[in-house]
Amino acid sequence: MSLDTNFMAQVFKTAIAGVPVTLQIVLVALIVSLPIGFIFALVRIYRVKILSPLVRLYVSFVRGTPLIAQILIIYSAFPSFLATIIGKSAFSIDPINYAYIVFTLNSIATLTEVFRSALQTVDKGQLEAGLMVGMAPRQTFVRVILPQALVSALPNITNATLYLIKNSSLAFIMSVKDITAIAKTQAAFSYNFLEAYLVVWVYYLIIAYAAELLFWFLERYFSRFQRTTTAKSFNWHLFSFKQPTTTVAAVQYDPKKELVNHAHN
Amino acid sequence: MLTIKNLTKSYGPQQILKGIDFQVNQGDVITLIGPSGSGKTTLLRTITTLEKGDGGTIDFAGVQGELAHLSKNDIRTIRQNVGFVFQNYNLFNNKTTLQNVTEGLVVAHKIPKAQAKTIALAALKKVGMADYVAHYPSQLSGGQAQRVGIARAIALKPQVIFFDEPTSALDPELVGEVLKVMRQLAEEGATMVVITHQMNFARNVANKVVFMADGQVVEAGSPADIFDHPQVPRTQQFLAEILSNV
Amino acid sequence: MTTLALIYKFLIQILPAIQITLIISVASIILGGLLGAALTRAKLSSHWWWRAIANVYISVIRATPAIIMIFVVYYGLPFLIKGWFHVSIEGWNRMYFVVIALTLLFSAPVAEIFRSAYLAVPAGQKEAALMVGMSPWQAFIRITLPQTFVIALPNLANAIINLLKEGALTFTIGVVDMVAKAQMIVANNSGGFAFETYGALALIYWVISLAIDKLVSLVESSFQKKRQAIQP
């Protein structure tokens, strides 16, 4: 008993049609959720009345529930909801739109926390120094705080993107014709599921590593000012696991930070 | 030139400043000394509007008003007329040495870029950092960073420069280079208010020494008055402790 | 019936399947934790090949979608076992496959969390323990490990919640867990009340996640109290 390599080569060729679909979902979700996540982070940091607790609830819900539940809610409930407004045509919408919605909503929550923690890592002294050279708080925020926060957010944005790429593999549940869906259909004819999924796996590894490499260049470019004597080399083992810390219960105080500091003292 | 009257400030139930009167004249070099927790830093931060005072008045740069109710314009005026040197430098991490100095000139004081650069280079030269214009703060030693911090403050030509323990975060061997720059500024006639534990600086450079304890000014006078003939027991005790440690 | 009443009704119907989710999660946490600890050991090893093996493994897992991992284990493991031992395991309870897949997925982040937490404990702690006469093993068990654990807790909570959520894909290989149950309810209602049903499903997971967070912050604050008591 051995793997059917001919079949694998065949799947490899046909499934490539799903790669643009996956990338499209990832890109759309990222582009839409980055600015919204940033605004949500500001809402949380400046404790905007009414909105701030709502954002917090939203982030907590998205973080606390499985993606599959979110997909099922949007995919099965949204069309009938839409149908009450625009009639039956709601059911003939291209399913990729649902994928856009689900993954964008999901990423917004992750990125809100990414930006929030990044803005909080910038030392308060930076703001004070800006004020003391006569700049207005807003000028200091835009010219000093923001650039530093964005750079410190980059590793977590990389992680969030990686999660997004991996999560997008569930798009097939919404009948989107992505890599997994194509491979699955092919396998169903001959029952070569193992071969098909191995191919899909390879595709995801390639996409994930490519994304990681891309972000590594971005990080390197934008963190010029942090570079001291030792240049950061590419993390070939691709492993920082600085997960987007979406700690919801422990937002007011950061016990880990305190503990780490204790440990260093 | 700068007059503070009856300044009070509390954090929660704890009163940090208990009615401080404070006066700075043109050309003064004032050192603030006192045990930690005596309110020195809070005094500086309140005068410069980094903290909001609870009570008391300020008269400075055309602003006359209560510290607790300063308008946005008043705050802006005060900030544009003071310089501040931080204990931990607070250089803008994302800006080069040169940009650190030009930033305030260009953005806040609306000085054209080319002119700002000239002013900045002159200030950096004065503190001996002209060779480091393209360095980022992470590439500087503590002493170098603090000298850039001083250049950033003096480039703005403020009426008064406040120094909040400018050498306390430095390794002992780097303290000298920063004090030298400060001494030079004093000799050139800059108006300075300095919190420091460097008693030599307080004695030899300042024309006035203010001793604070428990949120109050305990004693103030010339260095000779304070160091050689302290009148108040609390001052004598503090000086005995700090000088015996040298 | 109102939406809330419906959600409550479906919640009661879905809830019995929670035991599948809990069994799978707990088993994966234990096995994945052990594998993660072994990987940490490998990553901290002085032999480069141990480090290389651990790094490659972790890097691959990190880039692997959970659904693909579950499928590959489900279809691939019987294939391998048959090839090597000529034993058929296709009749296994499908939950085993999920547990294996989740164990593999969980071990990678856990290894990295353990490693960074271990490195965050100052070397002086271990040195002090050795200097009061403890053996290296005693120093590790009594001094380093407890501190590592406290530092690792918040990130561990994150990883556990992720595991819980990835476990919701169990239904894809035909185990009747909460998700499958919810889908059956929707099917029985001819696709009706989907929002209420899946809403109830999400609610259950949300409560479990919040409970994990709460539990961890309780454990943490109890540790912090201990520390505060020691410090002057």
XYZ file of C-alpha atoms in Angstrom:
743
model
C 0.000 0.000 0.000
C 1.446 3.297 -1.004
C 0.435 6.831 -1.819
C -0.976 7.486 -5.262
C 1.594 10.008 -6.443
C -0.002 10.465 -9.847
C -3.189 11.505 -8.197
C -1.269 13.859 -5.916
C 0.394 15.562 -8.864
C -2.998 15.940 -10.472
C -4.502 17.495 -7.339
C -1.502 19.743 -7.026
C -2.267 21.122 -10.473
C -5.995 21.581 -10.081
C -5.919 22.897 -6.519
C -3.707 25.789 -7.553
C -6.893 27.430 -8.808
C -7.904 27.722 -5.170
C -4.780 29.640 -4.133
C -5.969 33.022 -5.467
C -9.295 32.467 -3.723
C -7.569 31.901 -0.377
C -5.269 34.881 -0.889
C -8.223 37.031 -1.877
C -10.075 36.179 1.320
C -6.986 36.867 3.424
C -6.229 40.174 1.711
C -9.772 41.512 1.800
C -10.144 40.571 5.460
C -6.792 42.168 6.342
C -7.321 45.388 4.421
C -10.767 45.961 5.884
C -9.975 44.864 9.429
C -6.689 46.728 9.900
C -8.181 50.245 10.011
C -11.300 49.121 11.867
C -9.236 47.209 14.400
C -7.103 50.283 14.908
C -10.141 52.490 15.510
C -11.575 49.911 17.910
C -8.269 49.891 19.778
C -8.462 53.671 20.161
C -12.041 53.348 21.387
C -10.824 50.935 24.067
C -7.763 52.959 25.060
C -9.569 56.272 25.330
C -12.507 54.535 27.051
C -15.038 56.083 24.701
C -18.404 56.015 26.444
C -20.866 53.272 25.433
C -18.652 52.141 22.523
C -15.774 50.904 24.642
C -17.732 48.211 26.531
C -19.388 47.188 23.265
C -16.019 46.693 21.574
C -14.852 44.768 24.600
C -17.884 42.492 24.435
C -17.361 41.975 20.724
C -13.714 41.051 21.149
C -14.549 38.725 24.010
C -17.245 36.962 21.968
C -15.089 36.466 18.900
C -12.165 35.272 20.968
C -14.301 33.003 23.129
C -16.213 31.184 20.397
C -14.977 28.776 17.718
C -14.646 30.082 14.198
C -16.902 27.294 13.014
C -19.721 28.621 15.208
C -19.207 32.101 13.787
C -19.257 30.684 10.274
C -22.451 28.746 10.906
C -24.164 31.785 12.396
C -23.248 34.099 9.526
C -23.615 31.579 6.745
C -26.928 30.103 7.756
C -28.563 33.021 9.469
C -27.417 35.955 7.372
C -29.012 34.957 4.025
C -32.471 34.580 5.510
C -31.995 37.832 7.335
C -30.930 39.462 4.083
C -33.856 37.864 2.240
C -36.300 39.755 4.388
C -34.773 42.952 3.008
C -33.891 42.254 -0.620
C -36.005 39.174 -1.295
C -34.991 35.820 -2.756
C -31.932 37.165 -4.569
C -30.177 37.057 -1.192
C -29.726 33.300 -1.619
C -27.853 33.627 -4.884
C -25.048 35.814 -3.527
C -21.572 34.477 -4.260
C -20.599 32.599 -1.073
C -17.150 34.196 -1.068
C -18.873 37.325 0.240
C -19.845 35.432 3.339
C -16.228 34.371 3.725
C -15.192 38.015 3.496
C -17.671 38.935 6.207
C -16.776 36.108 8.594
C -13.013 36.472 8.352
C -13.129 40.261 8.488
C -15.282 40.238 11.613
C -12.934 37.682 13.118
C -9.769 39.615 12.276
C -11.154 42.891 13.576
C -11.322 41.380 17.047
C -7.777 40.030 16.898
C -6.326 43.233 15.500
C -8.155 45.380 18.041
C -6.207 43.615 20.763
C -2.982 43.731 18.742
C -3.187 47.503 18.305
C -4.364 48.057 21.839
C -1.416 46.284 23.393
C 0.989 47.893 20.903
C -0.201 51.397 21.774
C 0.144 50.570 25.435
C 3.740 49.439 25.074
C 4.850 52.935 24.063
C 6.311 54.593 27.125
C 4.361 57.478 28.630
C 7.587 59.494 28.693
C 7.456 59.715 24.898
C 4.212 61.682 25.111
C 5.570 63.888 27.885
C 8.716 64.645 25.904
C 6.547 65.668 22.957
C 4.500 67.989 25.140
C 7.653 69.496 26.631
C 9.024 70.510 23.239
C 5.732 72.285 22.719
C 3.872 69.808 20.518
C 0.143 69.320 20.979
C -0.982 65.900 22.267
C -2.405 65.044 18.858
C 0.819 65.992 17.064
C 2.818 63.906 19.509
C 0.469 60.971 18.999
C 0.752 61.047 15.223
C 4.463 61.813 14.948
C 5.932 59.921 17.887
C 3.583 57.401 19.531
C 1.931 55.976 16.433
C 5.074 55.107 14.443
C 6.510 53.306 17.445
C 3.271 51.474 18.188
C 2.892 50.265 14.603
C 6.386 48.814 14.611
C 5.824 46.996 17.859
C 2.496 45.735 16.483
C 4.078 44.181 13.399
C 5.092 40.807 14.902
C 1.581 40.357 16.230
C 0.094 41.424 12.915
C 2.238 38.714 11.341
C 0.755 36.244 13.766
C -2.764 37.487 13.136
C -2.208 37.083 9.396
C -0.933 33.574 9.925
C -4.060 32.744 11.920
C -6.153 34.279 9.191
C -4.460 32.174 6.514
C -4.993 29.024 8.548
C -8.559 29.943 9.447
C -9.392 30.608 5.822
C -9.096 26.845 5.282
C -12.627 26.650 6.694
C -14.009 28.684 3.795
C -14.957 25.427 2.055
C -17.714 25.004 4.649
C -19.371 28.047 3.065
C -19.040 26.342 -0.353
C -16.244 28.659 -1.388
C -14.109 26.974 -4.054
C -10.796 27.325 -2.220
C -7.816 24.937 -2.120
C -9.447 22.567 0.354
C -12.757 22.481 -1.499
C -11.129 21.642 -4.847
C -8.944 18.919 -3.345
C -11.873 17.476 -1.456
C -14.033 17.281 -4.567
C -11.268 15.535 -6.480
C -10.707 13.051 -3.701
C -14.377 12.223 -3.452
C -14.278 10.508 -6.887
C -11.566 8.041 -6.031
C -11.559 8.124 -2.251
C -7.937 9.321 -2.122
C -8.555 11.688 0.748
C -5.154 11.278 2.373
C -3.315 12.223 -0.818
C -5.591 15.205 -1.398
C -5.146 16.600 2.095
C -1.385 16.138 2.025
C -1.331 18.334 -1.061
C -3.526 20.928 0.637
C -1.182 20.831 3.612
C 1.809 21.591 1.405
C -0.055 24.523 -0.131
C -0.791 26.003 3.267
C 2.803 25.591 4.400
C 3.982 27.434 1.291
C 1.487 30.267 1.756
C 2.222 30.599 5.461
C 6.008 30.658 4.979
C 5.695 33.155 2.132
C 3.598 35.446 4.316
C 6.070 35.115 7.139
C 8.969 36.009 4.878
C 7.090 39.036 3.563
C 6.397 40.304 7.059
C 9.976 39.689 8.053
C 11.069 42.152 5.361
C 8.452 44.629 6.509
C 9.565 44.360 10.121
C 13.169 44.764 9.155
C 12.401 47.829 7.109
C 10.235 49.585 9.660
C 12.265 48.832 12.754
C 15.411 50.597 11.561
C 15.362 52.788 14.638
C 15.349 49.812 16.971
C 18.363 48.218 15.435
C 21.373 48.489 17.634
C 24.542 46.583 16.939
C 23.111 43.124 16.295
C 21.038 42.933 13.144
C 17.979 40.752 13.515
C 18.290 37.779 11.218
C 15.361 35.941 9.737
C 13.773 33.620 12.230
C 14.140 30.448 10.211
C 12.444 28.276 12.722
C 9.568 30.688 12.293
C 8.657 30.568 15.809
C 7.945 33.349 18.147
C 4.392 32.441 19.152
C 3.902 35.887 20.474
C 0.250 35.185 20.088
C -2.048 38.107 19.647
C -2.735 38.410 23.332
C -6.457 38.748 23.383
C -6.627 38.371 27.128
C -10.053 39.663 27.927
C -10.410 38.973 31.611
C -7.049 40.390 32.490
C -7.068 43.679 30.661
C -6.856 46.161 33.486
C -3.749 44.753 35.025
C -1.154 42.646 33.329
C -0.093 40.126 35.916
C 2.326 38.441 33.565
C 4.229 41.643 33.000
C 4.393 42.285 36.704
C 5.557 38.790 37.389
C 8.199 38.948 34.735
C 9.378 42.209 36.202
C 9.427 40.704 39.652
C 11.470 37.904 38.289
C 13.966 40.306 36.809
C 14.402 42.316 39.950
C 10.118 85.747 35.715
C 8.301 82.678 37.026
C 6.285 82.813 40.205
C 4.365 79.991 41.818
C 2.207 80.687 44.859
C 0.672 78.274 47.354
C 0.839 75.214 45.092
C -0.951 72.130 46.410
C -1.215 68.690 44.858
C -2.535 65.354 46.094
C -2.587 61.834 44.761
C -5.692 60.312 46.286
C -5.557 60.765 50.046
C -1.853 61.558 50.026
C -0.865 65.225 49.808
C 2.387 65.521 47.894
C 2.754 69.303 47.774
C 1.516 71.303 50.746
C 1.446 74.917 49.616
C 4.685 75.673 47.808
C 5.864 79.176 46.922
C 8.528 79.157 44.273
C 10.221 81.953 42.385
C 12.659 81.879 39.477
C 14.458 85.011 38.286
C 16.225 85.594 34.996
C 19.644 83.914 35.089
C 18.929 81.865 38.208
C 20.444 78.426 38.578
C 18.343 76.806 41.268
C 18.983 73.346 42.617
C 16.212 71.457 44.354
C 17.483 68.989 46.920
C 15.721 66.771 49.407
C 14.970 63.161 50.315
C 13.103 61.002 47.807
C 9.357 61.378 48.120
C 9.673 64.990 49.207
C 7.749 66.209 46.132
C 10.594 67.698 44.077
C 9.704 65.901 40.863
C 5.992 66.547 41.335
C 6.750 70.249 41.781
C 8.598 70.366 38.459
C 5.949 68.348 36.690
C 3.170 70.563 38.022
C 4.894 73.814 37.069
C 5.431 72.478 33.539
C 1.789 71.263 33.324
C 2.704 67.598 32.975
C 0.598 67.198 36.111
C -2.411 69.282 37.033
C -2.120 71.217 40.296
C -4.993 71.142 42.779
C -4.499 74.702 43.974
C -2.118 77.629 43.609
C -1.295 80.217 40.962
C 1.314 80.635 38.249
C 2.682 83.794 36.676
C 4.910 83.002 33.741
C 5.345 84.023 30.092
C 2.288 86.237 30.188
C 0.111 83.537 31.721
C -1.453 84.472 35.017
C -3.871 82.017 36.483
C -4.785 79.196 38.758
C -2.883 76.001 38.057
C -6.030 73.943 38.431
C -7.911 75.894 35.765
C -5.465 76.713 33.007
C -6.943 77.048 29.534
C -5.580 75.013 26.637
C -3.926 78.131 25.305
C -2.268 78.884 28.647
C -0.945 75.329 28.845
C 0.424 75.606 25.341
C 2.094 78.923 26.113
C 3.732 77.547 29.240
C 4.953 74.434 27.435
C 6.403 76.461 24.594
C 8.418 78.569 27.003
C 9.942 75.854 29.173
C 12.508 73.194 28.426
C 12.473 69.854 30.208
C 15.230 67.310 30.627
C 13.944 63.953 31.813
C 15.554 61.519 34.196
C 15.358 58.720 31.631
C 15.986 61.057 28.647
C 12.714 60.196 26.821
C 14.303 60.757 23.442
C 11.844 60.003 20.654
C 12.788 56.409 19.873
C 11.698 56.589 16.263
C 13.709 59.722 15.457
C 17.406 60.281 14.870
C 19.473 62.530 17.096
C 19.006 65.446 14.721
C 15.275 64.807 14.308
C 14.887 64.674 18.061
C 16.085 68.249 18.249
C 14.357 69.619 15.138
C 10.991 67.973 15.877
C 9.832 70.581 18.389
C 11.276 73.451 16.391
C 9.489 72.481 13.196
C 6.232 71.057 14.497
C 5.532 73.206 17.537
C 7.460 76.410 16.892
C 6.815 76.456 13.133
C 10.424 77.208 12.261
C 11.357 76.391 8.626
C 13.178 73.076 8.276
C 16.502 74.452 7.040
C 16.669 76.999 9.821
C 15.652 74.385 12.390
C 18.485 72.189 11.221
C 21.001 74.997 11.705
C 19.719 75.681 15.211
C 19.726 71.966 16.038
C 23.272 71.440 14.798
C 24.468 74.366 16.888
C 22.741 72.932 19.973
C 24.181 69.473 19.330
C 27.629 70.945 18.872
C 27.334 72.694 22.193
C 26.661 69.403 23.986
C 29.348 67.609 21.973
C 26.954 65.401 20.002
C 27.390 66.879 16.521
C 29.022 63.663 15.306
C 25.966 61.568 16.127
C 23.231 63.305 14.122
C 22.154 60.159 12.272
C 22.144 57.854 15.290
C 18.930 56.524 16.786
C 18.478 56.686 20.580
C 18.942 52.909 20.869
C 22.467 53.383 19.543
C 23.502 55.978 22.130
C 24.950 55.516 25.599
C 23.049 56.999 28.525
C 25.370 59.973 28.780
C 25.093 60.651 25.060
C 21.324 60.294 25.108
C 21.034 62.742 27.995
C 23.219 65.265 26.214
C 20.888 65.027 23.212
C 18.030 65.528 25.659
C 19.691 68.735 26.816
C 20.295 69.859 23.222
C 16.621 69.229 22.477
C 15.654 71.478 25.384
C 18.084 74.351 24.725
C 17.406 74.474 20.972
C 13.927 75.760 21.764
C 15.458 78.785 23.526
C 13.131 78.395 26.493
C 12.950 80.948 29.284
C 13.629 78.267 31.893
C 15.017 74.749 31.578
C 13.897 72.188 34.125
C 16.146 69.209 34.863
C 14.500 66.252 36.612
C 17.382 64.285 38.135
C 19.255 64.324 34.814
C 22.100 62.111 36.006
C 20.359 59.581 38.262
C 19.781 57.024 35.523
C 23.390 57.172 34.369
C 26.300 54.879 35.162
C 28.716 56.733 37.475
C 31.387 57.153 34.808
C 28.897 58.918 32.503
C 27.674 61.468 35.039
C 30.613 63.798 34.470
C 30.014 64.485 30.785
C 26.413 65.531 31.454
C 27.274 67.722 34.448
C 29.956 69.420 32.383
C 27.408 70.432 29.770
C 25.051 71.710 32.454
C 27.810 73.715 34.124
C 28.656 75.262 30.773
C 25.023 76.261 30.241
C 24.911 77.868 33.652
C 28.039 79.854 32.911
C 26.437 81.106 29.711
C 23.612 82.546 31.754
C 20.825 80.049 31.081
C 17.995 80.012 33.613
C 17.853 76.526 35.108
C 15.973 74.604 37.777
C 17.734 71.351 38.615
C 16.708 68.463 40.837
C 19.890 66.659 41.713
C 21.682 64.505 44.235
C 25.030 65.822 42.987
C 25.895 68.041 45.948
C 29.027 69.388 44.297
C 26.943 70.727 41.449
C 24.472 72.221 43.909
C 27.201 73.889 45.881
C 29.438 75.132 43.083
C 27.165 75.931 40.151
C 23.860 77.019 41.631
C 23.187 80.515 42.937
C 20.255 79.269 44.979
C 19.514 76.012 46.763
C 16.035 74.928 47.814
C 15.675 72.125 50.326
C 12.342 70.287 50.226
C 10.934 67.678 52.577
C 7.439 66.230 53.001
C 5.898 68.427 50.315
C 7.176 71.703 51.731
C 10.064 74.041 51.154
C 11.980 73.674 54.394
C 14.800 76.069 53.697
C 16.100 78.103 50.752
C 19.124 80.318 50.257
C 22.535 80.612 48.713
C 24.661 77.449 48.563
C 26.818 78.839 51.335
C 23.769 79.410 53.546
C 22.360 75.956 53.012
C 25.511 73.868 52.999
C 27.590 75.714 55.572
C 25.006 77.221 57.901
C 21.768 75.289 57.626
C 19.277 76.764 60.095
C 16.594 74.105 60.246
C 17.315 70.768 61.991
C 15.640 68.824 59.133
C 18.101 70.338 56.662
C 21.067 69.645 58.921
C 19.969 66.037 59.305
C 19.549 65.528 55.546
C 22.916 67.070 54.724
C 24.660 65.067 57.433
C 23.211 61.848 55.993
C 23.966 62.607 52.371
C 27.460 64.026 52.938
C 28.526 61.152 55.184
C 27.756 58.770 52.332
C 30.176 60.352 49.918
C -41.565 31.674 21.053
C -39.176 34.535 21.596
C -35.605 34.353 20.415
C -34.294 34.054 23.951
C -36.646 31.206 24.808
C -35.604 29.414 21.620
C -31.924 29.879 22.377
C -32.530 28.447 25.837
C -34.411 25.469 24.403
C -31.645 24.668 21.901
C -28.991 25.209 24.531
C -30.549 22.489 26.667
C -30.641 20.177 23.645
C -27.004 20.798 22.687
C -25.548 20.744 26.181
C -25.364 16.949 26.768
C -22.777 16.696 23.969
C -20.472 18.921 25.995
C -18.905 15.834 27.533
C -17.388 14.925 24.144
C -15.819 18.380 23.960
C -14.555 18.189 27.519
C -13.090 14.697 27.211
C -11.293 15.611 23.986
C -10.022 18.911 25.407
C -8.755 17.530 28.693
C -7.054 14.556 27.029
C -5.390 16.822 24.466
C -4.284 19.309 27.113
C -2.612 16.576 29.156
C -0.983 14.768 26.224
C -0.144 17.985 24.383
C 1.284 19.465 27.576
C 3.570 16.456 28.021
C 4.663 16.520 24.386
C 5.161 20.273 24.680
C 7.356 19.809 27.758
C 9.437 17.251 25.854
C 9.781 19.702 22.972
C 10.853 22.410 25.397
C 13.531 20.075 26.663
C 14.634 19.485 23.070
C 14.664 23.193 22.299
C 16.839 23.878 25.334
C 19.105 20.944 24.534
C 22.793 21.543 23.943
C 22.757 19.197 20.943
C 21.902 21.098 17.809
C 20.014 18.230 16.202
C 17.523 18.073 19.053
C 16.958 21.784 18.691
C 16.658 21.437 14.912
C 14.094 18.639 15.165
C 12.027 20.608 17.659
C 12.237 23.801 15.612
C 11.225 22.155 12.351
C 8.374 20.311 14.027
C 7.090 23.441 15.732
C 7.457 25.539 12.606
C 5.438 23.081 10.527
C 2.702 22.772 13.137
C 2.520 26.520 13.430
C 1.740 26.835 9.714
C -0.775 23.981 9.657
C -4.517 24.712 9.741
C -6.345 22.700 12.394
C -8.804 21.226 9.923
C -5.983 19.935 7.717
C -4.254 18.426 10.750
C -7.422 16.616 11.747
C -7.976 15.285 8.230
C -4.360 14.232 7.767
C -4.339 12.357 11.081
C -7.725 10.791 10.426
C -6.793 9.493 6.979
C -3.047 9.211 7.401
C -2.640 7.433 10.733
C -4.507 4.241 9.732
C -2.455 4.268 6.530
C 0.830 4.461 8.441
C -0.153 1.894 11.076
C -1.293 -0.507 8.405
C 1.917 -0.020 6.465
C 4.187 -0.513 9.474
C 2.367 -2.944 11.760
C -0.232 -4.428 9.420
C -2.934 -3.585 11.942
C -6.131 -1.884 10.954
C -7.185 0.951 13.211
C -9.920 2.252 10.994
C -12.460 0.964 13.467
C -11.049 3.087 16.286
C -13.292 5.496 18.046
C -12.934 8.644 15.962
C -12.384 10.712 19.053
C -8.898 9.189 19.302
C -7.950 10.756 15.991
C -9.137 14.152 17.121
C -7.223 13.846 20.373
C -4.048 12.942 18.481
C -4.471 15.839 16.050
C -5.163 18.332 18.844
C -2.246 16.974 20.885
C 0.083 17.660 17.970
C -1.414 21.121 17.460
C -1.325 22.034 21.150
C 2.226 20.827 21.797
C 3.825 23.456 19.560
C 2.559 26.658 21.213
C 2.949 25.033 24.620
C 6.600 24.264 23.918
C 7.274 27.869 23.053
C 5.296 29.197 26.035
C 7.188 26.896 28.413
C 10.500 27.818 26.861
C 10.077 31.579 27.092
C 8.669 31.282 30.613
C 11.586 29.083 31.649
C 14.059 31.594 30.248
C 12.265 34.414 32.051
C 13.146 32.885 35.413
C 16.458 34.534 36.346
C 19.463 32.227 36.384
C 20.176 33.490 39.895
C 17.198 31.505 41.214
C 18.724 28.229 40.134
C 22.199 29.256 41.233
C 20.947 30.245 44.661
C 19.195 26.884 44.985
C 22.385 25.028 44.055
C 24.349 27.155 46.515
C 22.112 26.144 49.391
C 22.925 22.543 48.560
C 20.038 21.370 46.378
C 20.729 18.950 43.545
C 20.083 20.282 40.038
C 16.899 18.181 39.891
C 15.692 19.500 43.249
C 16.485 23.043 42.185
C 14.443 22.521 39.023
C 11.427 20.933 40.713
C 11.307 23.135 43.793
C 12.505 26.515 42.520
C 12.574 26.925 38.741
C 9.501 24.928 37.693
C 6.970 26.651 39.966
C 8.154 30.072 38.801
C 8.086 28.967 35.161
C 4.522 27.812 35.591
C 3.328 31.135 37.001
C 4.946 33.105 34.197
C 3.496 30.717 31.593
C -0.080 30.858 32.924
C -1.611 33.745 30.927
C -0.291 32.467 27.605
C -1.252 28.948 28.562
C -4.836 30.109 29.065
C -4.740 31.552 25.557
C -3.431 28.317 24.111
C -6.062 26.268 25.951
C -8.868 28.462 24.638
C -7.451 28.049 21.140
C -7.410 24.301 21.624
C -11.013 24.364 22.801
C -12.007 26.270 19.671
C -10.040 24.014 17.331
C -11.734 21.060 19.021
C -15.011 22.378 17.609
C -13.882 20.908 14.281
C -14.321 17.411 15.709
C -17.638 17.106 13.882
C -15.851 17.165 10.510
C -14.819 13.524 10.904
C -18.212 12.415 12.104
C -18.077 12.618 15.901
C -21.362 13.850 17.311
C -20.143 16.749 19.415
C -21.946 19.991 20.194
C -21.466 21.394 16.689
C -22.834 18.240 15.084
C -25.746 18.268 17.507
C -26.535 21.863 16.591
C -26.428 20.998 12.893
C -28.832 18.122 13.485
C -31.250 20.416 15.291
C -31.148 22.857 12.390
C -31.667 20.014 9.920
C -34.633 18.718 11.930
C -36.153 22.174 11.730
C -35.620 22.154 7.945
C -33.017 24.870 8.248
C -35.151 27.038 10.486
C -33.998 28.797 13.661
C -30.393 28.493 12.518
C -29.415 31.769 14.184
C -30.899 30.729 17.521
C -29.358 27.252 17.394
C -25.841 28.311 16.448
C -26.176 31.255 18.797
C -26.803 28.814 21.633
C -23.778 26.801 20.503
C -21.565 29.890 20.485
C -22.877 30.878 23.889
C -21.769 27.578 25.439
C -18.249 27.959 24.080
C -18.140 31.587 25.173
C -19.008 30.639 28.737
C -16.321 27.928 28.810
C -13.706 30.387 27.480
C -14.633 33.019 30.040
C -14.484 30.374 32.760
C -10.958 29.376 31.688
C -9.885 33.035 31.774
C -11.462 33.551 35.167
C -9.894 30.401 36.582
C -6.438 31.366 35.370
C -6.654 34.888 36.734
C -7.789 33.461 40.087
C -4.850 31.057 40.180
C -2.559 33.892 39.195
C -3.742 36.321 41.814
C -3.362 33.647 44.467
C 0.241 33.200 43.370
C 0.754 36.939 43.427
C -0.523 37.199 46.962
C 2.102 34.690 47.990
C 4.767 36.773 46.355
C 3.573 39.987 47.901
C 3.617 38.413 51.325
C 7.270 37.540 50.877
C 8.283 40.956 49.709
C 8.672 43.730 52.267
